[in-house]
Amino acid sequence: MSEPLVLMEGIVKSFSGVHALNQCRFELQPGEIHALVGENGAGKSTMMKILSGVYSKDAGKIYFKGKEVEIPNPRAAQHLGISIIHQELNLMNHLTIAQNIFIGREPRTAKIILNDDEINRKTAELFKSMHLALDPRTKVADLTVAKQQMVEIAKSLSFNSEVLIMDEPTAALTESEIDELFNIIRQLRAKGVGIVHISHRLEELKQISDRVTVMRDGQYIDTVKTSETSIDKIISMMVGRTIYETSPELPENPSQEVVLEVKNLQQGSLLKDISFSLKKGEILGFAGLMGAGRTEVARAIFGADPYDAGEFYVKGKRVQIHSPQQAVQHGIGYLSEDRKRCGLTVGMDVKDNIVLASLKKFLNAIGWVNMAQTTLTAQKYAQSLNIKTPSLDQKVKFLSGGNQQKVVIGKWLVADTEILIFDEPTRGIDVGAKSEIYKLLNDLTRQGKSIIMISSELPEVLRMSHRVVVMCEGRITGILNAGDATQESIMKLATQRGGIISTNLIPEAGRA
Amino acid sequence: MQRLLAFGALIILFVGFSIASPYFLTFDNVIGILLATAVNGILALGVTFVIISGGIDLSVGTVLTVSAVMTGVFITNNHWPIWLGMLGGILTGGLAGFVNGVVIAKMKIPPFIATLGMLNVTKGLALVISGLKPIYFNDTPIFRSLAMDSIIGQVIPKLDIPNAVLVLFMAAIIANLILSKTVFGRYNFAIGSNEEATRLSGVNVDAWKIGVYTLCGLFAGLAGVVIAARLNSAQPALGAGYELDAIAATVIGGTSLSGGEGSIVGTVIGAFIISTLTNGLRILSVPQELQLVVTGCIVVLAVYADILRRRRK
Ligand SMILES: Nc1ncnc2c1ncn2[C@@H]1O[C@H](COP(=O)(O)OP(=O)(O)OP(=O)(O)O)[C@@H](O)[C@H]1O
Ligand SMILES: [Mg+2]
């Protein structure tokens, strides 16, 4: 093998006494796509943050092209030619796309005067090469999470770096965007760039990676060639035991009682004539491409966004929902796709976040919060969701990405609402925890709760849903029964552009 | 948008007061409004930068005081040339701002606390240095005329707008260029929008933050020099409370207290709204106590209008 582009050896890192990394190793060749996998909290992000100058290591050595280097800050990493897309979005919402992409290295006249025309032009060129239709002058705040993720990717590409680290870049993307991303990184690989790809979508490994490094509990396990290793083998290295993927249990049939009915929901040009119903004990999957309007539907139902027209019926009674508070009163909970912006109070600890949405339950007669009971409840959910945290008093912002997601889920489970809307519930969650969450969802429906599950992972939608609503460009293009839904039939409906509403084409299940 | 709203409000105030009192729209009175705006406006320019970066500066009022006092010390007591004394006054403000910046960026003290401390420090220093007595500029009459004469009046007869007002507009133009055209301005917005993301983009956030507070201090210093010239004296007890007017002007002008958003044009309009309001209410002989009540309500309403606008979006 040629000299490695990057070699990290004996890396140790602890956070206030807790070991996050212990004697870790990582090696990257030029012109390879190297996948880094491991359970939530295994230390993948921490390892890459050390390589990109965000954290300093406690011990160990980093070699770049054979020479030992120190990387004390992000700037130093940029100078070496190492760029990273962080797991959490790191954008300045008030700035435009182009301003975000060129932050810190904007072209200047006389050292201080900005030239926005130039960055707009360069950004437009970049987007063209990525087949992205975005205006560089748009403010980032006005973009969806998926588009923001594409901006992050564009930003990291614009560095023309020799090392490109991507920490779960695909978590927020849909299949077609992922394909586009993979094409781009294959081209980069051909040019000799070394690429680190962190992902919990293990099916991607075979598709894209040359080698895989597995980490577990802050330890380096092994590095293997993807072509010579099976996914099952990788999973067993990740979790330290062999787990057998249980065949998906067929969801039980829900009752025919309708708990939520949405009629003719209309929101500007985003949502057109959305009508559907949700039954008691049902999981209703929402599939579609990025920008199809699924999140918008959820937010409208939850009262988080204003809508132009539409009627909501909860258990047959017409209700008004104009604020999240009203939604919660009618027994509707919403787990947002963007945990940092809407789902968590990252400065508070795990315990408080879990009970936040249902604090009322924990008040005693004089209005004090019953601490013992909150701790007990938080403990229960932290355990059943397998949240990896040194203690319940840890601030949520110090948890790994996947564990933060679990906290949000825990929060809505405690809230114990009748109707739960999950927007991308398993984004960034490892295989083991994923099946835990699936089990939990099934348990919930068995208890008579109803669930709307928005997901961009088709296998997940197919596995979990009783019925699948497919959306395209703000319309419902079809509602499929579990029996009729296949990847192909969903994709066909999801790309049915041009406004042919085909709800009539496929008879909706259970409707008289 | 908020700027249009604010500008509309300013017009309405003008029209309203003109109808209510014949004295309001006289040349002398309008000059009075302009003069009153000059000092608060210059202060607010610096505050705008700080608030856009997501911070706050409570010390600008008393930094103004100490700068004015130092100008007096330099020119009257030490007999420095006037230009040097003025420069010294401005740099005094810059120094105070720099200290604010270091305390906030390096020692990680929250801006509210850090600048509250600086408020008291500068308040005390102004009193100590001046020996509790005003310093007059009677030996150097040119100093006062620098602010109160009118260059415009010499070019266009009868339009005797004092130079102090000119200083405000020039400072505003420079501030606007810095904010919209330079790296400094861009990073200011970036830090206010998402400090962590800016840091992760390789920007030396601490250094730029120190820069922002220093710039704010420089503006406060300039305002101190202007007010000293206008009053022909450095008053050691004047200036406390000015910071609130400056913050109010900034916020009325549409700058978001949570950072990342704001404009110089808005701030200048905001400063005009405050002085127009104060002036108009005085002309209508509203008692001073009630004037305070009205201005207080206006500030809150302005921010509420901004919130409503945002929510609709
Ligand atoms: N800034 C921090 N302060 C304290 N603990 C931290 C900090 N950052 C990470 N940790 C801890 O270090 C461990 C490794 O976290 P890391 O983010 O690297 O996991 P990960 O492998 O990326 O997981 P995920 O798949 O969930 O993103 C976790 O237990 C986490 O709680
Ligand atoms: Mg991670």
Short mmCIF file of C-alpha atoms and ligand atoms in Angstrom, two decimals, chain A residues 41 44-46 87 167-168 198 200 400-402, ligand 2:
data_model
loop_
_atom_site.label_atom_id
_atom_site.label_comp_id
_atom_site.label_asym_id
_atom_site.label_seq_id
_atom_site.Cartn_x
_atom_site.Cartn_y
_atom_site.Cartn_z
CA GLY A 41 -21.65 7.19 21.29
CA LYS A 44 -16.80 8.36 15.67
CA SER A 45 -17.57 12.08 15.71
CA THR A 46 -15.06 12.72 18.46
CA GLN A 87 -23.07 15.78 12.10
CA ASP A 167 -20.25 12.83 9.51
CA GLU A 168 -23.61 11.32 8.59
CA ILE A 198 -19.70 8.06 8.78
CA HIS A 200 -25.68 4.38 10.22
CA SER A 400 -23.51 12.03 20.78
CA GLY A 401 -25.87 12.87 17.94
CA GLY A 402 -27.77 9.63 17.98
MG MG C 2 -21.59 11.30 15.82
#
